[in-house]
Tab-separated table of C-alpha atoms in Angstrom:
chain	number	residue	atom	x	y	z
H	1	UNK	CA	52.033	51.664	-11.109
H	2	UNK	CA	50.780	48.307	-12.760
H	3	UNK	CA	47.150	47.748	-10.355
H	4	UNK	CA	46.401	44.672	-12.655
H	5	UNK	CA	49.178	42.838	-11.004
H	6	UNK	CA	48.179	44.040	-7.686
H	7	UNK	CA	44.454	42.816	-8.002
H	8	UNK	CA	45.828	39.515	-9.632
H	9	UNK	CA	47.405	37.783	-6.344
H	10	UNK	CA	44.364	38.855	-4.410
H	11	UNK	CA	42.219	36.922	-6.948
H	12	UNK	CA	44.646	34.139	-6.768
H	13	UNK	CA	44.477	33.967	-3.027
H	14	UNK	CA	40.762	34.010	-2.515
H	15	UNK	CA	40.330	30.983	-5.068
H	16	UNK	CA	42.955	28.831	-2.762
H	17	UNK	CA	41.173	29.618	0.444
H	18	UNK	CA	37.714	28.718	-0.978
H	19	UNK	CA	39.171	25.328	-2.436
H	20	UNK	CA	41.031	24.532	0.921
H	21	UNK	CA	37.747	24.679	2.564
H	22	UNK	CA	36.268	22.615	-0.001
H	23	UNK	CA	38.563	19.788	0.249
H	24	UNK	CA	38.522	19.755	4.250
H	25	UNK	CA	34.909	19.942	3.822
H	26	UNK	CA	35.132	16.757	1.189
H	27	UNK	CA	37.944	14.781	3.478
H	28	UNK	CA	35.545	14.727	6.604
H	29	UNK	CA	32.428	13.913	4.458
H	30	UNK	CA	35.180	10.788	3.363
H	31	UNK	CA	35.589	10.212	6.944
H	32	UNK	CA	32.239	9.827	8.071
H	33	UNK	CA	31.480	7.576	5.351
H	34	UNK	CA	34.641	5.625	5.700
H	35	UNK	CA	34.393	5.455	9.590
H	36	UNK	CA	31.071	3.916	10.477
H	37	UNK	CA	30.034	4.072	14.011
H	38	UNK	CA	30.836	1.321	16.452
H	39	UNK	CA	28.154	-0.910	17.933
H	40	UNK	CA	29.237	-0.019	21.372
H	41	UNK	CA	30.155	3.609	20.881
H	42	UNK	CA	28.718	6.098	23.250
H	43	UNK	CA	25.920	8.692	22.861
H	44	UNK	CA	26.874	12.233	21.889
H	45	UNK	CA	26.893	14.184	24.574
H	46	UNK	CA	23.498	16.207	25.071
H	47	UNK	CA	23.354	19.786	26.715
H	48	UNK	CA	20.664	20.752	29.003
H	49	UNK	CA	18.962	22.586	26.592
H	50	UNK	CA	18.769	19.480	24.333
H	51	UNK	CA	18.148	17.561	26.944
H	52	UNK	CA	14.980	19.041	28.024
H	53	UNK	CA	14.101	19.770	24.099
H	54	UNK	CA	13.878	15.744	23.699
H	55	UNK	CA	12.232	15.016	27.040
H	56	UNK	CA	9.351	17.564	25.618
H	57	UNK	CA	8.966	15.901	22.317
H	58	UNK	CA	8.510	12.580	24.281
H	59	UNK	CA	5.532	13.523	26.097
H	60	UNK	CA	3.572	14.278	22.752
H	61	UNK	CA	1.928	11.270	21.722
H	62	UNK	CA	1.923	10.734	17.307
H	63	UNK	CA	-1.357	9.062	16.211
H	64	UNK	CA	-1.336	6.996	13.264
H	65	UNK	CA	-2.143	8.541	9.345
H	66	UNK	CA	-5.780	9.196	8.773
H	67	UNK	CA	-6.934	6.318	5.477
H	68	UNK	CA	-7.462	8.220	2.207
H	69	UNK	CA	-9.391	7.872	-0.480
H	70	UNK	CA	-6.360	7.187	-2.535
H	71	UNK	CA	-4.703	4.740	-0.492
H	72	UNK	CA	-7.498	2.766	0.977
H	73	UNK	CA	-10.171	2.834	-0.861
H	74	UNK	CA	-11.373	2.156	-4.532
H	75	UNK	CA	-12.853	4.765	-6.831
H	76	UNK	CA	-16.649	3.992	-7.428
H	77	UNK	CA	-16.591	5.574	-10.531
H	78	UNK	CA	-15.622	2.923	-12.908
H	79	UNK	CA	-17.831	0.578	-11.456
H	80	UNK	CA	-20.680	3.434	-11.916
H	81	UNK	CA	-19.799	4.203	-15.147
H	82	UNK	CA	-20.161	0.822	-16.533
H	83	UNK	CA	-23.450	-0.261	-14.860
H	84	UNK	CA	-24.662	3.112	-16.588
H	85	UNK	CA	-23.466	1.990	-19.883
H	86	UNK	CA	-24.761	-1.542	-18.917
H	87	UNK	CA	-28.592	-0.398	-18.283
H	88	UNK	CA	-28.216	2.302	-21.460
H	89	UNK	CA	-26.554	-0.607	-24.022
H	90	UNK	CA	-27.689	-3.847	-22.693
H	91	UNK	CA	-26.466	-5.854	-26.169
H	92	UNK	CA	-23.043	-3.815	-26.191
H	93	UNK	CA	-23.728	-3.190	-29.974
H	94	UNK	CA	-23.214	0.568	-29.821
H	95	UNK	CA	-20.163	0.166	-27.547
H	96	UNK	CA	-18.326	-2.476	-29.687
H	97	UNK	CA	-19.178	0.151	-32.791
H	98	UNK	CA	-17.207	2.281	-31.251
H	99	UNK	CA	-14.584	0.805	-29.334
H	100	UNK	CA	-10.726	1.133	-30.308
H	101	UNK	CA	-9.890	-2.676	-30.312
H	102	UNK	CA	-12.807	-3.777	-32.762
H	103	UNK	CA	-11.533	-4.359	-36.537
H	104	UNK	CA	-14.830	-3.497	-37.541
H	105	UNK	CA	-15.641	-0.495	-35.468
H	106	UNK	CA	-16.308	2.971	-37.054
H	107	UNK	CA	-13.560	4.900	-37.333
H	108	UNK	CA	-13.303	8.622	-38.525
H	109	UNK	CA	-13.823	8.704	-42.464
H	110	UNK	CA	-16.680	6.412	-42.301
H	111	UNK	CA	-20.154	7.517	-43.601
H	112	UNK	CA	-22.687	7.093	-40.817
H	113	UNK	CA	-26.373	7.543	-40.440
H	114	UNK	CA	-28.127	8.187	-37.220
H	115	UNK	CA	-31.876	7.635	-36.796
H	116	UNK	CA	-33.385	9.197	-34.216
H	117	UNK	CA	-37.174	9.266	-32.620
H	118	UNK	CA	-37.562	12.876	-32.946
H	119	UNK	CA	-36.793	13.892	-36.825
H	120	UNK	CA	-34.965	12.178	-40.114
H	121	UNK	CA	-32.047	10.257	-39.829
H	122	UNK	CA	-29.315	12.219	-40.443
H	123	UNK	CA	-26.357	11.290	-42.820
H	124	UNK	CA	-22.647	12.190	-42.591
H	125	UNK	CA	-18.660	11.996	-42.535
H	126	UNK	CA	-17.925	11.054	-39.453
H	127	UNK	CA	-15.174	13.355	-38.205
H	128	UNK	CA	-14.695	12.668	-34.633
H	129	UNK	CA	-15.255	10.701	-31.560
H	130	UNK	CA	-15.284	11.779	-28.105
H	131	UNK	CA	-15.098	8.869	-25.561
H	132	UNK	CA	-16.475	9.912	-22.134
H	133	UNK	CA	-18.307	6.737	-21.012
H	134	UNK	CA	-22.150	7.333	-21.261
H	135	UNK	CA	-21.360	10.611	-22.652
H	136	UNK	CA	-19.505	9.134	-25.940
H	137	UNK	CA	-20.756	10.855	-28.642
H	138	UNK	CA	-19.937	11.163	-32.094
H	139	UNK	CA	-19.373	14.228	-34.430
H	140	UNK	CA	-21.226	14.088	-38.244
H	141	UNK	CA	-20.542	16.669	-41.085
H	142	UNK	CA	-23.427	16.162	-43.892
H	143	UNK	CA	-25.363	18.536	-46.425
H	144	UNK	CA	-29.061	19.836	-45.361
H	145	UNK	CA	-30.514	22.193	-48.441
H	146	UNK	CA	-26.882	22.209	-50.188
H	147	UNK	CA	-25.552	23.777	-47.034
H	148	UNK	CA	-22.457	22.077	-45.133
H	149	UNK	CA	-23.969	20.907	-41.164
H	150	UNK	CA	-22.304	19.337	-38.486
H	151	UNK	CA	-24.461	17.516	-35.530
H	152	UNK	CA	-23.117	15.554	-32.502
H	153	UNK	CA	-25.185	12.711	-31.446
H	154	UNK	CA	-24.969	10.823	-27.897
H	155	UNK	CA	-24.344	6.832	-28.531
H	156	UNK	CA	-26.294	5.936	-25.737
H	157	UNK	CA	-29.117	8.231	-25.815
H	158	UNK	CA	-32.452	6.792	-25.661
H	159	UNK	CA	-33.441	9.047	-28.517
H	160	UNK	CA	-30.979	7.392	-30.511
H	161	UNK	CA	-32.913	4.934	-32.344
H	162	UNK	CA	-30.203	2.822	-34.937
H	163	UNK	CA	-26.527	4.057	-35.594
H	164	UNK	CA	-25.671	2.003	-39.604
H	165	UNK	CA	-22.475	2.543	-40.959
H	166	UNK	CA	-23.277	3.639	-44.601
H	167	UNK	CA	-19.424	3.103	-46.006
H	168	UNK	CA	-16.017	2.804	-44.811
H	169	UNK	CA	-13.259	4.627	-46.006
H	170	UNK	CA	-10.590	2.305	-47.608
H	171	UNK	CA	-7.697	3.793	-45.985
H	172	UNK	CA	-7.332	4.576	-42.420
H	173	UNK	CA	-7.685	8.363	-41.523
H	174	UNK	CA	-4.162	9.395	-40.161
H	175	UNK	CA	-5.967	11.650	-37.663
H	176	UNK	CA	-8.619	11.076	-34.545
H	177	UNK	CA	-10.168	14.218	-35.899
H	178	UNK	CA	-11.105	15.142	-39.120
H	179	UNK	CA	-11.474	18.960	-38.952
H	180	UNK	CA	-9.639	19.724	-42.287
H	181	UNK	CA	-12.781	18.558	-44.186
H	182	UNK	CA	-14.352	22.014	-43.317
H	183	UNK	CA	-12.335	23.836	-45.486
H	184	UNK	CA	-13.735	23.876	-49.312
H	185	UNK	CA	-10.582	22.174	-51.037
H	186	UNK	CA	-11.599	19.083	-48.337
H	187	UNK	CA	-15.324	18.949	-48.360
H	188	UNK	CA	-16.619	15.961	-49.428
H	189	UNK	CA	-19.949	17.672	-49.922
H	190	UNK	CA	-23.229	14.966	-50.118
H	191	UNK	CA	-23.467	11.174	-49.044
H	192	UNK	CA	-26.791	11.333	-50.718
H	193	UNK	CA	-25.018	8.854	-53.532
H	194	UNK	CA	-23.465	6.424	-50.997
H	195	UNK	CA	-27.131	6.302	-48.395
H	196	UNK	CA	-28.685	5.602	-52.079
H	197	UNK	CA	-26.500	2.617	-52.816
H	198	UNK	CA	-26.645	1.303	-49.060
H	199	UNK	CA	-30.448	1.158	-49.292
H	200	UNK	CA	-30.564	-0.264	-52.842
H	201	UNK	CA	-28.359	-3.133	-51.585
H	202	UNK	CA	-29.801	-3.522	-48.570
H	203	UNK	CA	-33.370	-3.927	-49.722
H	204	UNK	CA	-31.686	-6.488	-52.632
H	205	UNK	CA	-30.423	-8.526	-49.444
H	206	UNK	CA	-34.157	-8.304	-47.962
H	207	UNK	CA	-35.693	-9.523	-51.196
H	208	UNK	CA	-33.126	-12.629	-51.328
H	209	UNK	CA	-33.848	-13.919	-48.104
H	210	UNK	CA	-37.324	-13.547	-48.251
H	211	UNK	CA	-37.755	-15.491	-51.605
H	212	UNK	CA	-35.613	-18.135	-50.447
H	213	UNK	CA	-37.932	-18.284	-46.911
H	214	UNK	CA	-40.888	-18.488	-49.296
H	215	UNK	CA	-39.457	-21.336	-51.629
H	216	UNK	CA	-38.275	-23.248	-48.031
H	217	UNK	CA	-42.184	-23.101	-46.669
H	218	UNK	CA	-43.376	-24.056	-50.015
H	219	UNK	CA	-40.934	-27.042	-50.446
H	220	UNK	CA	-42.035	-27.711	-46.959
H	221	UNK	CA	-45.975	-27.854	-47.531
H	222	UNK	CA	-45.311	-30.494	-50.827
């Protein structure tokens, strides 16, 4: 006796019941959707049992949503946030030397050097920065005694005392974060060279402008 073809019709029959019922199930969704109801058309017929469910439900009375935070009021912390940086920054130097829509802001790359009130200024790649309002701070890889040191420093600190950009890289990192340049193949090693030249021609500016004040009062007194 063959029980494939015995199992085979029973197959076939279950899969033409189930997609009978689907296409009576699909024809009165059709309906409906095809038959909307009439202006004038009457109620459904309610049993007592929905009857008295309704009349229950009407009794309760539904007070109106609670305002949120979120939907009705304005956060405060913006506004906070920059009044901090406002009484911290008053000349907005320190936040346009760091902001993403200045051309001449400091990017990662740069060579930076920090003064502070507390000890030496401090010299280094800068490698990352980390915007969190008055938190921003900034993340500086130099040499101390020939050995490779990395110090974050808060913009807005009061102990901050100057933040001079030393040199700019000529070509714009690809990354926010410089972290390969702790590896040996990618340290730069010491800015000692490039805070050198910065002082050299900065103290050449100084001398400039102060001979040509001096030649401006004497011209002045003749």
């Amino acid at each position: 006796m063959n029980f494939a073809a015995v199992g085979r019709p029973l197959g076939c029959l279950k899969t033409a019941l189930r997609q009978t019922r689907q296409n009576r199930a699909w024809q009165r969704s059709l309906a409906a959707v095809a038959a909307p109801e009439a202006p004038n058309a009457s109620k459904p017929i309610l049993t007592a049992r929905q009857r008295s469910r309704e009349e229950r439900l009407a009794r309760f009375q539904v007070y109106p949503e609670i305002p949120t935070v979120r939907t009705d009021f304005k956060d405060p912390m913006p506004v906070l946030r920059q009044a901090q940086i406002t009484m911290l920054d008053p000349t907005g130097a320190r936040t346009r030397l760091f902001a993403k829509d200045q051309a001449d802001a400091a990017k990662p790359g740069d060579v930076l050097m920090v003064s502070t009130k507390n000890g030496e200024p401090f010299s280094g790649y800068l490698i990352e920065i980390r915007r969190r309002g008055a938190d921003t701070a900034i993340l500086l890889r130099g040499q101390m005694m020939k050995t490779s040191v990395e110090s974050w420093f808060k913009v807005y600190s009061p102990t901050v005392t100057a933040i001079n950009i030393i040199w700019r890289r000529p070509k714009r990192a690809r990354r926010a974060r410089l972290t390969y340049m702790r590896k040996p193949e990618h340290d730069k090693g010491s800015v000692d060279h490039l805070v050198a030249a910065w002082k050299k021609e900065r103290s050449t500016l100084r001398s400039k402008s102060g001979s040509g004040g001096a030649k401006q009062q004497k011209a002045r007194g003749k």
